[in-house]
CSV table of C-alpha atoms in Angstrom, one decimal:
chain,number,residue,atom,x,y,z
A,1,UNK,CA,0.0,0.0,0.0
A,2,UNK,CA,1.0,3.8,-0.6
A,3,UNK,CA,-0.1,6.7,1.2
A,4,UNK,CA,-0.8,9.6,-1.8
A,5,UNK,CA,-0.4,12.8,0.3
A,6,UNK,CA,0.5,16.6,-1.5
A,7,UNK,CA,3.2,18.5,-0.2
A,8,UNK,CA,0.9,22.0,0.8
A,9,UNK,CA,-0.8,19.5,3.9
A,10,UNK,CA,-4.3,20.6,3.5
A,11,UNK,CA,-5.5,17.8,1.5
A,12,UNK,CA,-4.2,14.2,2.5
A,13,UNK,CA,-5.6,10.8,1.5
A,14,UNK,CA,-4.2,7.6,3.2
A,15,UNK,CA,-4.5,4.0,1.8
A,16,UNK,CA,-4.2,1.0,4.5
A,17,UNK,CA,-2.8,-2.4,4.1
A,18,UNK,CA,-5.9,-4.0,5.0
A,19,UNK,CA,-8.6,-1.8,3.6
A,20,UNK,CA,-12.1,-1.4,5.2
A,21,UNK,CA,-14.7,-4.0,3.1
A,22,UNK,CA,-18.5,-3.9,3.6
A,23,UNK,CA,-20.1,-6.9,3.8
A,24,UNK,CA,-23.4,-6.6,1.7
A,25,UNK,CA,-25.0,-9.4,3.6
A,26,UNK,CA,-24.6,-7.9,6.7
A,27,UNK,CA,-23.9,-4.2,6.6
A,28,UNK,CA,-20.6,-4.6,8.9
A,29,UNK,CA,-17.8,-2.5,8.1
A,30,UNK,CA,-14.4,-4.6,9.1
A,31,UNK,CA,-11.7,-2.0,10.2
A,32,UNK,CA,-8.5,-2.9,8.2
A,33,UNK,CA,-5.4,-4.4,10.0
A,34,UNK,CA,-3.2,-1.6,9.8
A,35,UNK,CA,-3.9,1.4,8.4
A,36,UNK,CA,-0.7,4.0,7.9
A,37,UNK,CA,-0.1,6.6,10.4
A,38,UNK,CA,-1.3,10.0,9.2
A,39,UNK,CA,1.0,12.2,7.6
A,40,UNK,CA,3.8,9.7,7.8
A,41,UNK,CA,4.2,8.5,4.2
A,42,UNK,CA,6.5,5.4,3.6
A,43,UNK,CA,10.1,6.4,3.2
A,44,UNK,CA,10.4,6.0,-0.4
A,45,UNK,CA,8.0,8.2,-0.4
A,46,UNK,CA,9.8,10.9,1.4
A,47,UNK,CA,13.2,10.1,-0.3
A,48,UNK,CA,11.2,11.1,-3.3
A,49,UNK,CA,9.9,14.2,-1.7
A,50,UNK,CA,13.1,15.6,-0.6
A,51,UNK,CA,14.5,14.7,-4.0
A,52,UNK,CA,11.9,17.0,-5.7
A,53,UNK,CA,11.7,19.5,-2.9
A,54,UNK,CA,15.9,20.3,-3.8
A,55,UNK,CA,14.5,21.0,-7.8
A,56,UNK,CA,11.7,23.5,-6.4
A,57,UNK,CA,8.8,21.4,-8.3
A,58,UNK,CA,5.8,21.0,-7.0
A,59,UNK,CA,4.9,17.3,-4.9
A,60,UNK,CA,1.5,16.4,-6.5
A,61,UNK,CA,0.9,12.9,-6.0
A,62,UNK,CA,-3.1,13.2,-5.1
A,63,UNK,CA,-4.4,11.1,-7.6
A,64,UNK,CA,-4.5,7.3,-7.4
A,65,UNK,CA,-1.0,5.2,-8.0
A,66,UNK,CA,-2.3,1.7,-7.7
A,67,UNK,CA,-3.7,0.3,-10.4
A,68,UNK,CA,-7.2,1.4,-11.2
A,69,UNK,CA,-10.0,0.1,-9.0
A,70,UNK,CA,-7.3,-1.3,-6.4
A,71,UNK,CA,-6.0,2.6,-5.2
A,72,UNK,CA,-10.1,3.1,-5.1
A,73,UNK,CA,-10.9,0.8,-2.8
A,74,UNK,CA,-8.5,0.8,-0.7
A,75,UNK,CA,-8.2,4.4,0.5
A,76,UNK,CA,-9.5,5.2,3.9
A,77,UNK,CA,-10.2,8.9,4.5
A,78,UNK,CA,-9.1,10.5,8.2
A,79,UNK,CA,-12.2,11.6,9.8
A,80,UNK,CA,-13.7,15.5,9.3
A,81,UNK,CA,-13.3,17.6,12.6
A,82,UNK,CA,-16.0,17.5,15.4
A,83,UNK,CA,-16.3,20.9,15.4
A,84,UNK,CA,-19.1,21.5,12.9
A,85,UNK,CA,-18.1,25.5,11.6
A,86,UNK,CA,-14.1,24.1,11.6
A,87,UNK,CA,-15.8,21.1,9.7
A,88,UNK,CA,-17.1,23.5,7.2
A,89,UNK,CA,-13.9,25.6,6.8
A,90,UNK,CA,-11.7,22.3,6.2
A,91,UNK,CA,-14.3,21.7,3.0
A,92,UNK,CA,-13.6,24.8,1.6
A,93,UNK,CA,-10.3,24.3,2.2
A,94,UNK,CA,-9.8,21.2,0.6
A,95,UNK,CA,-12.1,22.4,-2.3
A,96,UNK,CA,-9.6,25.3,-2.8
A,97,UNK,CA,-6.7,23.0,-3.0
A,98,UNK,CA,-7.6,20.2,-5.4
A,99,UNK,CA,-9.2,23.2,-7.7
A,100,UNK,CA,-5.1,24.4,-7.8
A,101,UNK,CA,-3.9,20.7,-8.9
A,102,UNK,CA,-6.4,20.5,-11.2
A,103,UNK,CA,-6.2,24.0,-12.4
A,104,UNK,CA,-9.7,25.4,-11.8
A,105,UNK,CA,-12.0,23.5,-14.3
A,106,UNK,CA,-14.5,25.3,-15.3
A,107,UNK,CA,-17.8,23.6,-16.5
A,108,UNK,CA,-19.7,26.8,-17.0
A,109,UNK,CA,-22.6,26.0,-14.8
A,110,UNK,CA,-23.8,28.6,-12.6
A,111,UNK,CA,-27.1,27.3,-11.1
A,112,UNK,CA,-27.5,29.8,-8.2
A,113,UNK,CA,-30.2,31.7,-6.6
A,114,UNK,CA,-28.9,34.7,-4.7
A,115,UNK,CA,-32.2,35.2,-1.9
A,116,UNK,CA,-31.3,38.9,-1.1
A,117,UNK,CA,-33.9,39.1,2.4
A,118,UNK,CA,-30.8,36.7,3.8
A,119,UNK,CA,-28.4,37.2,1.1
A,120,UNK,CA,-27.5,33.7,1.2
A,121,UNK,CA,-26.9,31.8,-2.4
A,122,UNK,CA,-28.2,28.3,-3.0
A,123,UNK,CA,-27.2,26.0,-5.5
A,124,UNK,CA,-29.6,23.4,-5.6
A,125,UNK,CA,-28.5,19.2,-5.7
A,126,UNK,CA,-31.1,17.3,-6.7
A,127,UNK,CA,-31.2,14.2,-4.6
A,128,UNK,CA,-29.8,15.8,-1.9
A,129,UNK,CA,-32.8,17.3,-0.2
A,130,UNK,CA,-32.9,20.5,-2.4
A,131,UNK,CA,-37.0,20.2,-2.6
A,132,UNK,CA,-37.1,21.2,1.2
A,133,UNK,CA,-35.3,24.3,1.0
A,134,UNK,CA,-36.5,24.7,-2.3
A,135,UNK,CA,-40.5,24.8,-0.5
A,136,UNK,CA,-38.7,26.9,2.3
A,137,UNK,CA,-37.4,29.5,0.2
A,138,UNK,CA,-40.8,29.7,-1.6
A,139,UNK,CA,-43.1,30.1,0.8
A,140,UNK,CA,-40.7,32.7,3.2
A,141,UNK,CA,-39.2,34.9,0.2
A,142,UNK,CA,-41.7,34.7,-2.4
A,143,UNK,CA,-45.5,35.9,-3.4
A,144,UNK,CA,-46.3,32.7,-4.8
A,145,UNK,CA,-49.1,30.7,-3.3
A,146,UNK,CA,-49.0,26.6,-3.4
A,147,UNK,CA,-51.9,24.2,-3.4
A,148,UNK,CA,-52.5,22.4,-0.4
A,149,UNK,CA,-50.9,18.8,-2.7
A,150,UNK,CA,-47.6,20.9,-3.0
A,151,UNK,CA,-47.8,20.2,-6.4
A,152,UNK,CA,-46.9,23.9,-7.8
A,153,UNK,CA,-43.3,23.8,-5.9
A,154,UNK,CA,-41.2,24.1,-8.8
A,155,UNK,CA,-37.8,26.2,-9.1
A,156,UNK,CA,-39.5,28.6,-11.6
A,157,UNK,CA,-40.9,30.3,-8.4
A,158,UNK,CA,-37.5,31.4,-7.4
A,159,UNK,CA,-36.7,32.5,-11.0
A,160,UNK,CA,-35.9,35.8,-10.6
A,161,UNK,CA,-33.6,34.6,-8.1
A,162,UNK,CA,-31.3,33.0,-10.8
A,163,UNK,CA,-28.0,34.3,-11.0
A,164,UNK,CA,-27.6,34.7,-14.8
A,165,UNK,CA,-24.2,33.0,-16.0
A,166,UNK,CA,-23.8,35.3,-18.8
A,167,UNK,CA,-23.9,37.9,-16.5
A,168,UNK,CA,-21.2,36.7,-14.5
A,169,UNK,CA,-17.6,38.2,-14.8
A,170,UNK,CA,-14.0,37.5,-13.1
A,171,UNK,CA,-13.6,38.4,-9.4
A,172,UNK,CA,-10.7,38.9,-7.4
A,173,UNK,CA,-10.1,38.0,-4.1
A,174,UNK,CA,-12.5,35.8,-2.0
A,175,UNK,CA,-14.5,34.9,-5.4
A,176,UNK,CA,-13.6,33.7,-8.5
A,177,UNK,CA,-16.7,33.9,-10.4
A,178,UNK,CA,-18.9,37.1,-9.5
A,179,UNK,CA,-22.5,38.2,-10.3
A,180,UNK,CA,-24.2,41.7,-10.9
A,181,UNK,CA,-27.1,40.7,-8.7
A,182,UNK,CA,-25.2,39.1,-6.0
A,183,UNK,CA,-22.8,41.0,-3.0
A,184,UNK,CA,-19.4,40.2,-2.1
A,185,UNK,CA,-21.0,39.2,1.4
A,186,UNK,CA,-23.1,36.8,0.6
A,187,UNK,CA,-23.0,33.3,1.6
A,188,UNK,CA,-22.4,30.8,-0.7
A,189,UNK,CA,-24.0,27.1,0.3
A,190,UNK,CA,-24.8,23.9,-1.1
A,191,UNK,CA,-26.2,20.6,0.6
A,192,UNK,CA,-24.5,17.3,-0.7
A,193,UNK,CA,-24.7,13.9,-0.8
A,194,UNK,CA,-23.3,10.9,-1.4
A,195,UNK,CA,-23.1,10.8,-5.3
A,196,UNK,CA,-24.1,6.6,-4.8
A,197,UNK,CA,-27.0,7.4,-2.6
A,198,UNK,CA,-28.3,10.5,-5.4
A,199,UNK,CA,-27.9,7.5,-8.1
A,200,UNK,CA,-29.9,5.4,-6.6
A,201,UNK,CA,-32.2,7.7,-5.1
A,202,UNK,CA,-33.1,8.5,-9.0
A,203,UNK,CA,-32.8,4.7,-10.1
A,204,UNK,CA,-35.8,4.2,-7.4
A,205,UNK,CA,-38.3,6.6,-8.5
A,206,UNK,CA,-39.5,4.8,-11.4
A,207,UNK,CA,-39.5,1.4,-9.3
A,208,UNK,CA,-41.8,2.9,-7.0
A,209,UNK,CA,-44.0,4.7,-9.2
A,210,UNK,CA,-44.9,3.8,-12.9
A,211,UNK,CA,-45.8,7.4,-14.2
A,212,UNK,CA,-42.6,8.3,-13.6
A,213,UNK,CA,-41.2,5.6,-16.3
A,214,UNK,CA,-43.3,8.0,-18.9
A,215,UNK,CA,-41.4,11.4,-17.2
A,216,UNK,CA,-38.0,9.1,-17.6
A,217,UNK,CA,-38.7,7.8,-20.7
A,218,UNK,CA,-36.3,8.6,-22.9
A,219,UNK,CA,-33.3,10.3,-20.7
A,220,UNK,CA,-32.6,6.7,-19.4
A,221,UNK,CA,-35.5,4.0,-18.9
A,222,UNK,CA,-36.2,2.8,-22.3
A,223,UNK,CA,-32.2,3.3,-23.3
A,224,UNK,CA,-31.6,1.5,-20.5
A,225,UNK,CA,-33.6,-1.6,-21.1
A,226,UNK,CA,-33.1,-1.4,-25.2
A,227,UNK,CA,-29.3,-1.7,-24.2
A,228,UNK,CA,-29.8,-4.4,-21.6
A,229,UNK,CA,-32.3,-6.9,-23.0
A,230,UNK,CA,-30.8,-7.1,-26.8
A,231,UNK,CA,-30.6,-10.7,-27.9
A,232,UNK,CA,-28.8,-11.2,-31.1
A,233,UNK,CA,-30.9,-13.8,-32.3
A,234,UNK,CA,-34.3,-11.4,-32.4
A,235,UNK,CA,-35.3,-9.8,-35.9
A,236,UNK,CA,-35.6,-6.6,-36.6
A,237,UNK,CA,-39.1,-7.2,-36.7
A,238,UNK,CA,-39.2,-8.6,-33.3
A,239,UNK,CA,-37.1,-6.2,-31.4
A,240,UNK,CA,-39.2,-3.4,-32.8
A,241,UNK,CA,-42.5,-5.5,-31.4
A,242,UNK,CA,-40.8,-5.5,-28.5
A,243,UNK,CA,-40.1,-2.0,-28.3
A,244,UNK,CA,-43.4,-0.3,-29.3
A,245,UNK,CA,-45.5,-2.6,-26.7
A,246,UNK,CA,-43.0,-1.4,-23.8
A,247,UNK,CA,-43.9,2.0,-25.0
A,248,UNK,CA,-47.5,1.1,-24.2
A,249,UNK,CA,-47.2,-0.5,-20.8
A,250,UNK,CA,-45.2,2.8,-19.9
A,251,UNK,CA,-48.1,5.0,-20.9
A,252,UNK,CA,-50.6,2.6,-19.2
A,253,UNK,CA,-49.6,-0.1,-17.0
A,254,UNK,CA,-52.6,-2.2,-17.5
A,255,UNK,CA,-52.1,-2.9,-21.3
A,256,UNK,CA,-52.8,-6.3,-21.8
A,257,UNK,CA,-51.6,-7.0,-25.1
A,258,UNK,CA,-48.4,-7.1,-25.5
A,259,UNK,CA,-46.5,-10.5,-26.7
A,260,UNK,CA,-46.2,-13.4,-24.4
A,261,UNK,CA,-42.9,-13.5,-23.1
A,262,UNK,CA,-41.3,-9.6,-23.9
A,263,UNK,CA,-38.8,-9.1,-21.4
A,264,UNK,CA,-38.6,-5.0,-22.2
A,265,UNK,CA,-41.7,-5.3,-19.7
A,266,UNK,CA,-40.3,-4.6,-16.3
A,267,UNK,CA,-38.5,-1.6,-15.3
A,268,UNK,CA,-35.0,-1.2,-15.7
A,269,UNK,CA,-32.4,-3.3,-13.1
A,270,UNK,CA,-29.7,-0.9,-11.2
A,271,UNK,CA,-27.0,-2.9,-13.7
A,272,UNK,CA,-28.7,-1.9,-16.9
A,273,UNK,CA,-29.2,1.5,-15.7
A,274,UNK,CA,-25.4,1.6,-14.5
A,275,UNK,CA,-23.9,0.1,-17.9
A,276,UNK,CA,-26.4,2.8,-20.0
A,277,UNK,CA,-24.3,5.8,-18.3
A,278,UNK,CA,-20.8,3.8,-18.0
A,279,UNK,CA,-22.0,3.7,-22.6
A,280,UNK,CA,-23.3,7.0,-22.9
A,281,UNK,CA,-20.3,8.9,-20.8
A,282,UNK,CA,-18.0,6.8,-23.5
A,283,UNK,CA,-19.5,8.3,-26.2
A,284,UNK,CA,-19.3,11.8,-24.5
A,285,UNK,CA,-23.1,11.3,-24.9
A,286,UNK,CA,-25.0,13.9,-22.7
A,287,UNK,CA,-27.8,11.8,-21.6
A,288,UNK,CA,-24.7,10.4,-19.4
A,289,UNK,CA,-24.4,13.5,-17.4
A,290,UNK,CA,-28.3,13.8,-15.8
A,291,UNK,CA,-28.6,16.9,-13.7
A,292,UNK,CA,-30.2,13.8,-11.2
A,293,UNK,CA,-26.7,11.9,-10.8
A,294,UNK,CA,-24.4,14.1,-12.6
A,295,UNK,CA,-21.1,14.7,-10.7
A,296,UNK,CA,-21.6,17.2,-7.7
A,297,UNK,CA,-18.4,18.8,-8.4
A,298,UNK,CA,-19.2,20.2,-12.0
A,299,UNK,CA,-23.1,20.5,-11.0
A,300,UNK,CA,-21.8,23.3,-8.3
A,301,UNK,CA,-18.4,24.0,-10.7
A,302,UNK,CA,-16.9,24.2,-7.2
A,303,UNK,CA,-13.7,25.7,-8.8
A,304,UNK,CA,-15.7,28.7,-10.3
A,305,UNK,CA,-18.6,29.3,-7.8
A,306,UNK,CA,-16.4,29.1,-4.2
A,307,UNK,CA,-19.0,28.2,-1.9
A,308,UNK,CA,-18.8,29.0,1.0
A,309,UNK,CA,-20.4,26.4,3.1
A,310,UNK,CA,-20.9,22.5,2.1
A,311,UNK,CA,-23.4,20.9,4.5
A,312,UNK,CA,-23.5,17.2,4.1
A,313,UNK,CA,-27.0,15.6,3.9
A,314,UNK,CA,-25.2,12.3,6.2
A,315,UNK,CA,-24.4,14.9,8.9
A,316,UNK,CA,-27.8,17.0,8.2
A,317,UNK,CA,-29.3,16.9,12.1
A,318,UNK,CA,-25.7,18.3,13.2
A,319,UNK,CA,-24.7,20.8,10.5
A,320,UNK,CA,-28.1,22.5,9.2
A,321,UNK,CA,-28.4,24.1,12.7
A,322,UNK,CA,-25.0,25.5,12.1
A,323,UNK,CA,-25.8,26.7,8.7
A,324,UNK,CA,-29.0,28.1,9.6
A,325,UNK,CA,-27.4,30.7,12.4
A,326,UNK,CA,-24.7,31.7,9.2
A,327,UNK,CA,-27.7,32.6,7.6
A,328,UNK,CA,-29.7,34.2,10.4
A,329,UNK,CA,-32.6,32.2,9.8
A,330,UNK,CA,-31.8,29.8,12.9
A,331,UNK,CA,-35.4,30.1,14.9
A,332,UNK,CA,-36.5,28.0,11.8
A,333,UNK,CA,-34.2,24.7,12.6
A,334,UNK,CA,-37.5,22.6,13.1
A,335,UNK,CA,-39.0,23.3,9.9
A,336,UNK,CA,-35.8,21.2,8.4
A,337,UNK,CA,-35.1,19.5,11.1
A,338,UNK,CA,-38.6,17.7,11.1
A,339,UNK,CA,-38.0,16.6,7.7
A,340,UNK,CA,-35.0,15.4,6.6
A,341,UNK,CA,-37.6,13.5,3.6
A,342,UNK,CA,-34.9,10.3,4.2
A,343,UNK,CA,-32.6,11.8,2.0
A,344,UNK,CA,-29.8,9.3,3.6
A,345,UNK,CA,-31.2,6.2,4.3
A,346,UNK,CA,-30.0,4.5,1.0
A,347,UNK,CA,-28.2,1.1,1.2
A,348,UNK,CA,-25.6,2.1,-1.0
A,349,UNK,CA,-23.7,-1.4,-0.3
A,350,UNK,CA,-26.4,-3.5,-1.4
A,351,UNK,CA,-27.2,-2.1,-4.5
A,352,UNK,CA,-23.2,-2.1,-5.5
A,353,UNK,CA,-23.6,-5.3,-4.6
A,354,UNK,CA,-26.0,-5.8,-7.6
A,355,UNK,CA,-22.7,-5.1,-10.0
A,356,UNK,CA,-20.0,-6.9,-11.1
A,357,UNK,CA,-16.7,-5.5,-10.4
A,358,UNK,CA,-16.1,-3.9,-13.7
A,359,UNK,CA,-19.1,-2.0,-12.9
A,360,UNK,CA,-17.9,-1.3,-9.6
A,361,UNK,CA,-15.0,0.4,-10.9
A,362,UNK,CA,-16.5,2.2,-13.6
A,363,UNK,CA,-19.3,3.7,-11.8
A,364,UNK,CA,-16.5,5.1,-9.2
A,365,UNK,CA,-14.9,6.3,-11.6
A,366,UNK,CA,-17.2,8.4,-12.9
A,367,UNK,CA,-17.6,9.9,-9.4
A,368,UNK,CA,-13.9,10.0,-8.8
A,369,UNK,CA,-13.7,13.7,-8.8
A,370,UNK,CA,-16.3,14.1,-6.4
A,371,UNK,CA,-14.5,11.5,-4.2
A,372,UNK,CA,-11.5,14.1,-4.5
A,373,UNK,CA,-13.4,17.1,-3.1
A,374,UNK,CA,-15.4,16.7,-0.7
A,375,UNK,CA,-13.7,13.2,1.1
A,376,UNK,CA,-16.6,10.8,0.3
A,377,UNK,CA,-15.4,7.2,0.0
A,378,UNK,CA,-16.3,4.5,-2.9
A,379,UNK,CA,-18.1,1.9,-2.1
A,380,UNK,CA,-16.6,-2.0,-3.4
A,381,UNK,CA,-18.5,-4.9,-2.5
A,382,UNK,CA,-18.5,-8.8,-3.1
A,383,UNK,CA,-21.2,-9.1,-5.8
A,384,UNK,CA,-24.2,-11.1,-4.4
A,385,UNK,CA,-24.5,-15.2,-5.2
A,386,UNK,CA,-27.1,-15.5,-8.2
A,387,UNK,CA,-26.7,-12.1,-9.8
């Protein structure tokens, strides 16, 4: 094992010997062996450091030197700081610094309402619990009145709250990327989440609910299942059958007439759905990058927007209180606090237990920049017998 660790000290990621495995039977985390001493890297390592450090180059040795998959799995994060406001500033810190390895990436995405009663600006993540502040901010900062169903909660309420990308310019000093609409002294703020749990959060709604296969349609469900359930031996004639009586039973449920035996009838399986964005993102496709599970660090371009304040959605009973007082809205802690809507009660381990472990790694993968910025782990499981 190797301990990847960058010279500056704010950012440090440690691999163990015997890394942490999560049985999917059981849910049982087994600590590993030995893990490495922080901030003690092995001394070939440090020769190599000290080599480097007499030419005046830059140590950057963040990202992962096992081979792929292996360097994944087996890194084991120190844990964040009790202290929930120096929690917060570490974040930001680590934010700042992997944005100067990798050179500020900018993936143009602004997606920011700047609410000027407690100039505080939200980016909404979807799957992450954004409907809650997104029904908070409405009914506290805006005219708009909502059925009693809560079906007219929608972000086009807090339209003129949009901070307009195109309106954006350069910024010195505490941010990179300003707005005309928004102050120096506002508070930038996001809520995350694991980027597993948001996947599977969206994988579940059309499991649960069969209108939402018809609102799914075509950004993944009947990809998804097209890509999954292709036999070679069909005709043409057949797999367009196939294909045109699924496209029935998603608009009603009930149809009874489709052909005895079509397997395009079931919604899609968590493997189908991850192989359709492990296929799209290879083909730079853009159905790959859903604003549902797309990667948190380009959906808040973290390098561009500097937020201020990263609340995690695991820690949510501990840090929202914190967050509210930043924002001078703390007498309204119970409104969130009473409804957390289960954000994090996903078992990310079984369903990763549903993949093989190509798909394991690939799915990772995609999320490996997240796992860089904000210190979430990967999750590698023993695939379950029979699947």
């Amino acid at each position: 094992a190797v301990v990847s660790t960058q010279s500056t000290g704010a950012l440090h990621w440690y691999l163990a010997e015997g890394s942490a495995r999560v049985s999917c039977e059981e849910g049982v985390v087994e600590e590993p062996q030995q893990q490495i001493e922080q901030q003690q890297p092995p001394q070939q390592l440090q020769q190599q450091e000290q080599q480097q450090d007499q030419q005046h180059q830059p140590v950057v040795r963040y990202k992962f030197q096992l081979p792929h998959g292996e360097a994944l799995e087996d890194r084991v994060l120190p844990p964040e700081p009790d202290d929930v406001r120096e929690r917060f500033s570490k974040r930001r810190d680590t934010i700042r610094e992997v944005c100067e390895v990798e050179q500020g990436p900018d993936f143009e995405q602004s997606n920011m309402y700047y609410i000027p009663q407690i100039k505080a600006t939200w980016t909404p993540l979807f799957g992450a619990g954004s409907s809650l502040w997104k029904r908070f901010f409405i009914d506290h900062y805006t005219t708009k009145r909502v059925n009693s169903d809560g079906d007219m909660y929608n972000l086009g309420f807090l339209g003129k709250f949009l901070l307009p990308i195109k309106k954006a310019k350069t910024g010195k000093g505490r941010k990179k990327r300003r707005f005309t609409k928004e102050p120096d002294d506002s508070t930038r703020f996001s809520v995350i989440r694991h980027p597993l749990a948001r996947l599977i959060t969206h994988f579940l709604k059309p499991q649960r609910e069969h209108g939402e296969l018809g609102a799914l349609r075509d950004q993944w469900v009947v990809p998804s299942i097209l890509r999954g359930r292709n036999d070679p031996t069909w005709s043409t004639e057949t797999r367009e059958k196939y294909e045109r009586e699924l496209n029935r039973w998603i608009d009603d449920k009930r149809y009874s007439g489709a052909t005895e035996g079509n397997p395009y009838l079931s919604p899609p399986t968590f493997p189908e759905f991850v192989n359709f964005i492990i296929a799209a993102d290879d083909d730079n496709d853009e159905r790959a990058y859903n604003v549902h599970w797309r990667p948190i660090s380009e959906w808040l371009d973290v390098c561009q927007n500097d937020m201020d304040i990263i609340v995690k959605q695991e820690n949510f009973e501990a840090e929202v209180p914190v967050l509210l007082d930043e924002l001078g809205i703390g007498e309204h802690d119970s409104y969130f606090l009473e409804d957390t809507s289960g954000a994090h009660d996903v078992n990310i381990e079984g369903f990763m237990g549903l993949l093989d472990r190509r798909e394991q790694e690939r799915i990772n993968d995609f999320y490996e920049m997240d796992y860089r910025f904000f210190s979430y782990q990967p999750v590698f499981v023993d695939k379950k017998e029979g699947v």
